[in-house]
Short mmCIF file of C-alpha atoms in Angstrom, two decimals:
data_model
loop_
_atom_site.label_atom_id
_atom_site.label_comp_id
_atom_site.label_asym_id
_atom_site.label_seq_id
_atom_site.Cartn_x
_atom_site.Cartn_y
_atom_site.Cartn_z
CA UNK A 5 77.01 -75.49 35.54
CA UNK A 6 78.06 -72.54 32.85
CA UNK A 7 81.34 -72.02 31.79
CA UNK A 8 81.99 -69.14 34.10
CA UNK A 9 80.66 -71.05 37.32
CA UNK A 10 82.67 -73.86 36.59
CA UNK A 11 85.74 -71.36 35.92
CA UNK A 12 85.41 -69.73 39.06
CA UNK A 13 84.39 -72.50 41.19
CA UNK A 14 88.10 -74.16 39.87
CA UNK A 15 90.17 -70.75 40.07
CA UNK A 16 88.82 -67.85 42.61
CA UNK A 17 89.14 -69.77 45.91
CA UNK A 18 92.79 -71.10 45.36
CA UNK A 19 93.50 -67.65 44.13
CA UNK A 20 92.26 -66.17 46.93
CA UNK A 21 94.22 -68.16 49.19
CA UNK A 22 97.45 -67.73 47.18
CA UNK A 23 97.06 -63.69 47.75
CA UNK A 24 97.03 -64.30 51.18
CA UNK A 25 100.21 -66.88 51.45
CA UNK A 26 101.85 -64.17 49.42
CA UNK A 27 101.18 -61.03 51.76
CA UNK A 28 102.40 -63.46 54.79
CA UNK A 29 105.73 -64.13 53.23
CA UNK A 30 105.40 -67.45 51.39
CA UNK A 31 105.13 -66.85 46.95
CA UNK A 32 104.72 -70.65 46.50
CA UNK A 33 100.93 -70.93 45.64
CA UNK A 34 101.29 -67.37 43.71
CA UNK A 35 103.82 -69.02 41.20
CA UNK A 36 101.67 -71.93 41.02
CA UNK A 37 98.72 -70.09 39.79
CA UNK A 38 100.56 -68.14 37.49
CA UNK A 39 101.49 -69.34 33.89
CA UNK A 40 105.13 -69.75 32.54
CA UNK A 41 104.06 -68.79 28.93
CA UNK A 42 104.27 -65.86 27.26
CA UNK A 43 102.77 -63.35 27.09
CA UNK A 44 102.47 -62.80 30.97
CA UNK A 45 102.24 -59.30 32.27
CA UNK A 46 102.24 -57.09 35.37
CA UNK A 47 100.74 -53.72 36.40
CA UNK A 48 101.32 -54.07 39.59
CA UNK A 49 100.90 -51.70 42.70
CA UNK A 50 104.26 -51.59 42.78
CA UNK A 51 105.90 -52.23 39.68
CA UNK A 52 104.95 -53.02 36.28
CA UNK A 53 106.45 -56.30 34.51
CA UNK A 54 106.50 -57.98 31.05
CA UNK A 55 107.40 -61.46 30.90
CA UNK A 56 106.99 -64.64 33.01
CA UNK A 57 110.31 -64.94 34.35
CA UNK A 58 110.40 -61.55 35.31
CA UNK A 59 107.33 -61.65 37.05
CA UNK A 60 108.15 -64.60 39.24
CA UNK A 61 111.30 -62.62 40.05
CA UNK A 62 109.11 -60.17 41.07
CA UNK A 63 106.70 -62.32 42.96
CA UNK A 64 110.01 -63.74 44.90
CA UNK A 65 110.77 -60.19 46.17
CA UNK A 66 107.26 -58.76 47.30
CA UNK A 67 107.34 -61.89 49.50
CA UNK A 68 110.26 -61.32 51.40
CA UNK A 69 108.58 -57.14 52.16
CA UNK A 70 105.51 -58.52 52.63
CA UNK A 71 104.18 -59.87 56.66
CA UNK A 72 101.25 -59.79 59.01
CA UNK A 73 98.27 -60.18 56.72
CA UNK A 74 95.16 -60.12 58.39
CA UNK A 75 91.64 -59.64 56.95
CA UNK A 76 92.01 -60.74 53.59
CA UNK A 77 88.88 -60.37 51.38
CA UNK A 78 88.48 -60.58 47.28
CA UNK A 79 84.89 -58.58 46.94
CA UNK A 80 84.39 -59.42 42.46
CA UNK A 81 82.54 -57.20 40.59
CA UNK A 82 82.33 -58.95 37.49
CA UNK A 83 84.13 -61.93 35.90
CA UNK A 84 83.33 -63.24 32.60
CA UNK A 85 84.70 -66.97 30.31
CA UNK A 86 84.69 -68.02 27.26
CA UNK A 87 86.64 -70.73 25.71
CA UNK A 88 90.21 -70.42 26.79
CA UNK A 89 90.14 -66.81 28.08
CA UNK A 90 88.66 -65.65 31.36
CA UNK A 91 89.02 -62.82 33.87
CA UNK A 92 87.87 -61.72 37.16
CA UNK A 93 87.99 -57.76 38.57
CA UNK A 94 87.29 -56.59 41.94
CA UNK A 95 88.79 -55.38 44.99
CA UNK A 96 91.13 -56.71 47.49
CA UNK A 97 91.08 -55.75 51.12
CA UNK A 98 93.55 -56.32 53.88
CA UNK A 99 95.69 -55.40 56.77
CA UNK A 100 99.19 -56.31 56.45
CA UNK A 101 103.34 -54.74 57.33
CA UNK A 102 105.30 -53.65 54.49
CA UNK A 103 109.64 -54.07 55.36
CA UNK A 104 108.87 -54.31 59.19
CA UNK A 105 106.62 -51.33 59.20
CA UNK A 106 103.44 -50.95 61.06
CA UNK A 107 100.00 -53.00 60.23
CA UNK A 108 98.06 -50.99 57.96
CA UNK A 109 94.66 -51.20 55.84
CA UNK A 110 94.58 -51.27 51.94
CA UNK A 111 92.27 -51.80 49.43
CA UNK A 112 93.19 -52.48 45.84
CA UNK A 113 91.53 -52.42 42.63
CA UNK A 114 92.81 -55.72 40.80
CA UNK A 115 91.65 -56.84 37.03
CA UNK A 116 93.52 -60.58 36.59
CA UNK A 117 93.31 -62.65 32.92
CA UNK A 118 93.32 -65.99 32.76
CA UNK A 119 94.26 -68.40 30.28
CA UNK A 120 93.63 -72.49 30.32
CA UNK A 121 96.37 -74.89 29.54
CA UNK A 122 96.51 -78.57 29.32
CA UNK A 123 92.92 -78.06 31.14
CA UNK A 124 94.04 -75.79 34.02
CA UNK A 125 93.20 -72.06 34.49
CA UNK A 126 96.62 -69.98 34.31
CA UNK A 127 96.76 -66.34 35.09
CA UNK A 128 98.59 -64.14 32.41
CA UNK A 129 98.04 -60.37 33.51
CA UNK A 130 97.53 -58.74 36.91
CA UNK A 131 96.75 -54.85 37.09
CA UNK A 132 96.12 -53.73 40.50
CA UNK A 133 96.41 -50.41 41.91
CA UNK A 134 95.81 -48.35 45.05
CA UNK A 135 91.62 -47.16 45.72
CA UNK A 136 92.07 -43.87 46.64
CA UNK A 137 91.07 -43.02 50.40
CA UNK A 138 88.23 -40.53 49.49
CA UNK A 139 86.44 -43.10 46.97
CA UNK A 140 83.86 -45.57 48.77
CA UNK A 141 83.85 -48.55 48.00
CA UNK A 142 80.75 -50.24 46.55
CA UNK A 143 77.83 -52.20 48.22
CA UNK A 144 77.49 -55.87 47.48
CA UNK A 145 74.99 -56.60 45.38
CA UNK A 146 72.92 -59.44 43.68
CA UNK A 147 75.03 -61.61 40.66
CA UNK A 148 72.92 -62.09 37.57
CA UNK A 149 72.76 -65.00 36.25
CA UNK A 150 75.73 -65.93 34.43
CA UNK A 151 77.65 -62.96 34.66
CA UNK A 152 78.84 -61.45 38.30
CA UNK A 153 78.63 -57.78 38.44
CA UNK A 154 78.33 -55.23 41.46
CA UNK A 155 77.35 -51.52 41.52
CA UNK A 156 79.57 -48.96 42.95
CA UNK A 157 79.91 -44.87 42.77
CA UNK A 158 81.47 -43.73 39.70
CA UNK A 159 85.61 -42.43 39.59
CA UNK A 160 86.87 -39.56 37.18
CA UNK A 161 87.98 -40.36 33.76
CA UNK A 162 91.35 -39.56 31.51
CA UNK A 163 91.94 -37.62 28.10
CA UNK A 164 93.15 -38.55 24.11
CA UNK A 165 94.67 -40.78 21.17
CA UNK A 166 96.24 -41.46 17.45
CA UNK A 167 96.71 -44.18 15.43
CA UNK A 168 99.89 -46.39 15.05
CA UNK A 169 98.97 -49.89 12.88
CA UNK A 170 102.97 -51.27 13.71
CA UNK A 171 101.87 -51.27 17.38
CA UNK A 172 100.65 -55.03 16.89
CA UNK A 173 104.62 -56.01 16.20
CA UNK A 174 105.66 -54.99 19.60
CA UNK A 175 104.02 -58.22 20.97
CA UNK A 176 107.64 -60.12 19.12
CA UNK A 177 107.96 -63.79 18.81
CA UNK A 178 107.70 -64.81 22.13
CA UNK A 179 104.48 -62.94 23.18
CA UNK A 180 102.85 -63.85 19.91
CA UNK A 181 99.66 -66.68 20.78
CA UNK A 182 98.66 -69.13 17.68
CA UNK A 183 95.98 -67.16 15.61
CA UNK A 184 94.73 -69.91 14.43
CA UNK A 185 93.61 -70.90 17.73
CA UNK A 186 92.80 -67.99 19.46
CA UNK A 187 91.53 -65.75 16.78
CA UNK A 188 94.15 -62.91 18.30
CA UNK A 189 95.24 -61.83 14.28
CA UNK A 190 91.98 -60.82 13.47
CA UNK A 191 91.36 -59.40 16.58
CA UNK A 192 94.22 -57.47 16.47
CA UNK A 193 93.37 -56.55 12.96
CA UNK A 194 90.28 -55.28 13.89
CA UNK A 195 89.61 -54.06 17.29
CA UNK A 196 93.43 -52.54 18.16
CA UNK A 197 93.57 -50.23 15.60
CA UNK A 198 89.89 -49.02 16.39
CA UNK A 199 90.66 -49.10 19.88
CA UNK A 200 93.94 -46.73 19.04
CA UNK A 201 91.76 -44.38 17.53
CA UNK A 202 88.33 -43.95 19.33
CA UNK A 203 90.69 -42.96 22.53
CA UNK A 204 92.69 -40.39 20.05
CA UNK A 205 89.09 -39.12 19.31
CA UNK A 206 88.08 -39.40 22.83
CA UNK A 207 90.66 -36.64 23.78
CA UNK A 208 89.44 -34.64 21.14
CA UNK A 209 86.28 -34.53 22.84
CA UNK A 210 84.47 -36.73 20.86
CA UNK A 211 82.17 -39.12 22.85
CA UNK A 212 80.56 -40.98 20.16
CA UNK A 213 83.30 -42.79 18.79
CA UNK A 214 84.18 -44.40 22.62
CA UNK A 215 80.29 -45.01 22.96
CA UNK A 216 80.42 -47.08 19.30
CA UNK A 217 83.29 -49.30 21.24
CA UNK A 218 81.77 -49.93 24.41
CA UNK A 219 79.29 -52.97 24.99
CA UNK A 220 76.00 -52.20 26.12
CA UNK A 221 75.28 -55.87 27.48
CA UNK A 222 76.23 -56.65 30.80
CA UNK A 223 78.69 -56.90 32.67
CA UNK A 224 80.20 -53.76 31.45
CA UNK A 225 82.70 -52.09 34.29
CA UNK A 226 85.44 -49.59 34.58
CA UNK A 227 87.93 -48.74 36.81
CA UNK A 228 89.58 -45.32 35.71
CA UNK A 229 91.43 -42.52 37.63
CA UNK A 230 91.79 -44.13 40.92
CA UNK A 231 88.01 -44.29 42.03
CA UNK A 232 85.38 -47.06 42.86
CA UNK A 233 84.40 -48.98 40.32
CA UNK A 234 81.67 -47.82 37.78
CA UNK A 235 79.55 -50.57 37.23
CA UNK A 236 76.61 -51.27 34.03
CA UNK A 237 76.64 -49.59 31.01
CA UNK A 238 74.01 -47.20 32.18
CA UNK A 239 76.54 -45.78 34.53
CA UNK A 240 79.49 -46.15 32.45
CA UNK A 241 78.15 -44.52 29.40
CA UNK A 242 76.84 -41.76 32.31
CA UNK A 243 80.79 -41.22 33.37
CA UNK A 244 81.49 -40.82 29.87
CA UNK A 245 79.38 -38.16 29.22
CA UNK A 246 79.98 -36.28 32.01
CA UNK A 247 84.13 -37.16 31.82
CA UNK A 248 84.18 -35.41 28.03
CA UNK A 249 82.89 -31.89 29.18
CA UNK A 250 86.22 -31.80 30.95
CA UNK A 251 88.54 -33.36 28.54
CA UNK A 252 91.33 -30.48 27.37
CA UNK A 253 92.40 -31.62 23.76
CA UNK A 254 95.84 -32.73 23.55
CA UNK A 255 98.76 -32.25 20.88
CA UNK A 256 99.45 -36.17 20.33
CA UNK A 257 98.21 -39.74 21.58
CA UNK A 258 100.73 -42.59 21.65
CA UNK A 259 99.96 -46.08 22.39
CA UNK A 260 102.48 -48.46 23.26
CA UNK A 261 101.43 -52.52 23.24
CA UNK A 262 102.39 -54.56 25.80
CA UNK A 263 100.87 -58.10 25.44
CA UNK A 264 97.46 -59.07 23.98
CA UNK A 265 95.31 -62.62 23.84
CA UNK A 266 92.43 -63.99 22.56
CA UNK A 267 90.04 -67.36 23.22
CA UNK A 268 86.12 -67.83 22.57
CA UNK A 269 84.65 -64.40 23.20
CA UNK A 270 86.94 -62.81 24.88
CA UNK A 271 90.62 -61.07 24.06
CA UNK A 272 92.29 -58.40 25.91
CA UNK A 273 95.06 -55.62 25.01
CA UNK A 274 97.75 -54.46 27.56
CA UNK A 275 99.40 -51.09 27.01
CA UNK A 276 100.66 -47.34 27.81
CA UNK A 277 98.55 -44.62 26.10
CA UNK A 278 101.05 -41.32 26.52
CA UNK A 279 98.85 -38.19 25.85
CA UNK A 280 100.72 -34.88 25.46
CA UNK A 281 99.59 -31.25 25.62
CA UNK A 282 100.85 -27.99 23.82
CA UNK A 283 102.99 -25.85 26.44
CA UNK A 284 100.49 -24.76 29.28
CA UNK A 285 98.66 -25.45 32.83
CA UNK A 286 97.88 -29.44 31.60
CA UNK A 287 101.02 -31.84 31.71
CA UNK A 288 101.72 -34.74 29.69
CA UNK A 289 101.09 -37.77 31.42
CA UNK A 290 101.13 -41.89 30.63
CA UNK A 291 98.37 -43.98 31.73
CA UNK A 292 99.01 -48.32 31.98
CA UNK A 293 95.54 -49.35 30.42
CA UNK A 294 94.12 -52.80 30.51
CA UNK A 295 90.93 -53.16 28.08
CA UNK A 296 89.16 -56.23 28.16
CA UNK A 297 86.87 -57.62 24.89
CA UNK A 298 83.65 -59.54 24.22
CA UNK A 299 82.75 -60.57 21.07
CA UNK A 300 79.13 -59.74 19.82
CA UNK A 301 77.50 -60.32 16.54
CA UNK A 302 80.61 -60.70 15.13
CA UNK A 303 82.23 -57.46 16.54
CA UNK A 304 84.55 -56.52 19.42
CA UNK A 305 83.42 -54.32 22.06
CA UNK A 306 84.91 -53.01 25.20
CA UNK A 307 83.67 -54.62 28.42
CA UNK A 308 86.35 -53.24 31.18
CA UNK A 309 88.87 -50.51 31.23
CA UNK A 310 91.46 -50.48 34.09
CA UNK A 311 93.85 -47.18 33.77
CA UNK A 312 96.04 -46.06 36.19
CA UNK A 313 99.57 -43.95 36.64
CA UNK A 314 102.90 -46.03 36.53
CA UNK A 315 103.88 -46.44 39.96
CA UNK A 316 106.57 -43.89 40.79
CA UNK A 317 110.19 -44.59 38.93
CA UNK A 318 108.59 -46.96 36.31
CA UNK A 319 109.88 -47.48 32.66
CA UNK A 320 107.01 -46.03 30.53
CA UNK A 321 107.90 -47.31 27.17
CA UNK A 322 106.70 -50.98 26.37
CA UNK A 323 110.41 -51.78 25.62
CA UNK A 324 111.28 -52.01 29.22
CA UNK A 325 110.72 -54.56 31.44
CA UNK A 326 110.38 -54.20 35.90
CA UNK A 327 107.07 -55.27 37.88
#
């Protein structure tokens, strides 16, 4: 069995079955799946939170608004393992009452991280937001061996971004992992700043340096704007190209760092990219971005984007802390 079978065959039913206990009221096998060590993050549907106390807090409270589920289904797209890191993205479907309201349908688009301690998978980081109704949602298809992937129609992209080396700091004592163990220090050495600037060039309307980042070996995904999923590079580097023609260049890119981790192959990065625009008919606007990493010849390379708008009321500054 490879690593990723044997990581999902451990994690992705119990998971499953946790979301559900969750959206009928009960938080119990949530917090059990979840770690207690920092750095664990939210971008939630309905709030965004840093830190594991605060999450399970959070966790406590969408319980008692949450009723009626009915219909629950995980459909993954692509999932991917390597030494202590390990994630999973796809959509969750269900029926459920929100505060005594009416049964309704929703579909979500959910990226989790996981991390293993004392031999158990942990999740650290949950971003999940809202498909939008006049996206459809993609087609099961065939899982290649070794990695699980699934096509689906392609959503519309974002804008641009500049440089800020400190931005590594804001991760602070207590959302700091053990370089030594995880390799995060060099990672963050090398692949954060790069990352920082090939989105400042991106909204400058310069393709190549995001198709330099981005992995062309599978599974390569990315869920951007509010749309299906675009799944393969093919595709991906496809939505790119089309994406840049419409790109209007912006004054500034800032990048605030949430929370970050490394393990094997894999590492992710957590954050707010604000992008803001000269006086005119384009608004400044932050996006809560979730990149995930894979390691290849030696080099980091993007394998999944998630970016979506703060829900409604949120803190946009990685200072502040709410799910």
């Amino acid at each position: 069995m490879s690593q990723l079978d044997d990581f999902l065959t451990q994690t992705l039913a119990r998971q499953l079955d946790a979301e559900q206990a969750l959206i009928n009221g009960d938080p119990g096998p949530r917090l059990a799946m979840w770690s207690t060590q920092d750095p664990v993050t939210v971008f939630g549907a309905e709030k965004s939170v840093i830190g594991s106390e605060e999450a399970r807090q959070v966790f406590r409270w969408l319980a008692t608004r949450f009723c009626s589920c009915t219909d629950y289904r995980f459909e993954l797209v692509a999932a991917g393992a390597s030494g202590d890191l390990a994630y999973t993205l796809g959509y969750e479907r269900f029926s459920f009452s929100m505060d005594g309201g009416p049964v309704a349908p929703i579909t979500l688009r959910v990226t989790h991280v996981y991390r293993r301690e004392d031999g158990e998978w942990k999740i650290v980081h949950r971003h999940a937001d809202s498909l939008m109704a006049d996206q459809t949602a993609p087609a099961e298809a065939p899982a290649p061996a070794g990695e699980r992937q699934r096509e689906a129609s392609p959503p519309p992209a974002g804008r641009r971004s500049t440089s800020r080396p400190e931005q590594a700091e804001r991760l602070g004592p207590a959302r700091t992992l053990a370089a030594a163990e995880t390799d995060l220090a060099d990672f963050l050495a090398t692949a954060l700043p790069r990352q920082v600037e090939t989105e400042s060039a991106w909204h400058q309307r310069d393709l190549d340096a995001r198709l330099a980042l981005w992995s062309t070996r599978e599974p390569v995904t990315l869920f951007g704007g509010g749309g299906a999923c675009v799944s393969s590079s093919d595709e991906v580097r496809r939505n790119f190209r089309t994406a840049v023609t419409g790109i209007v260049p912006c004054r500034s890119f800032d990048y605030d760092l949430v929370a970050a981790g490394g393990g094997g192959e894999l590492a992710y990065t957590v954050g707010y990219e604000h992008i803001s625009f000269d006086p005119g008919p384009v608004q400044d606007y932050t996006l809560r971005v979730t990149y995930l990493y894979r390691r290849e010849n030696g080099e980091w390379k993007i394998v999944h984007r998630h970016a979506d708008v703060p829900p409604t009321g949120q803190p946009l500054r990685a200072g502040a802390s709410t799910e």
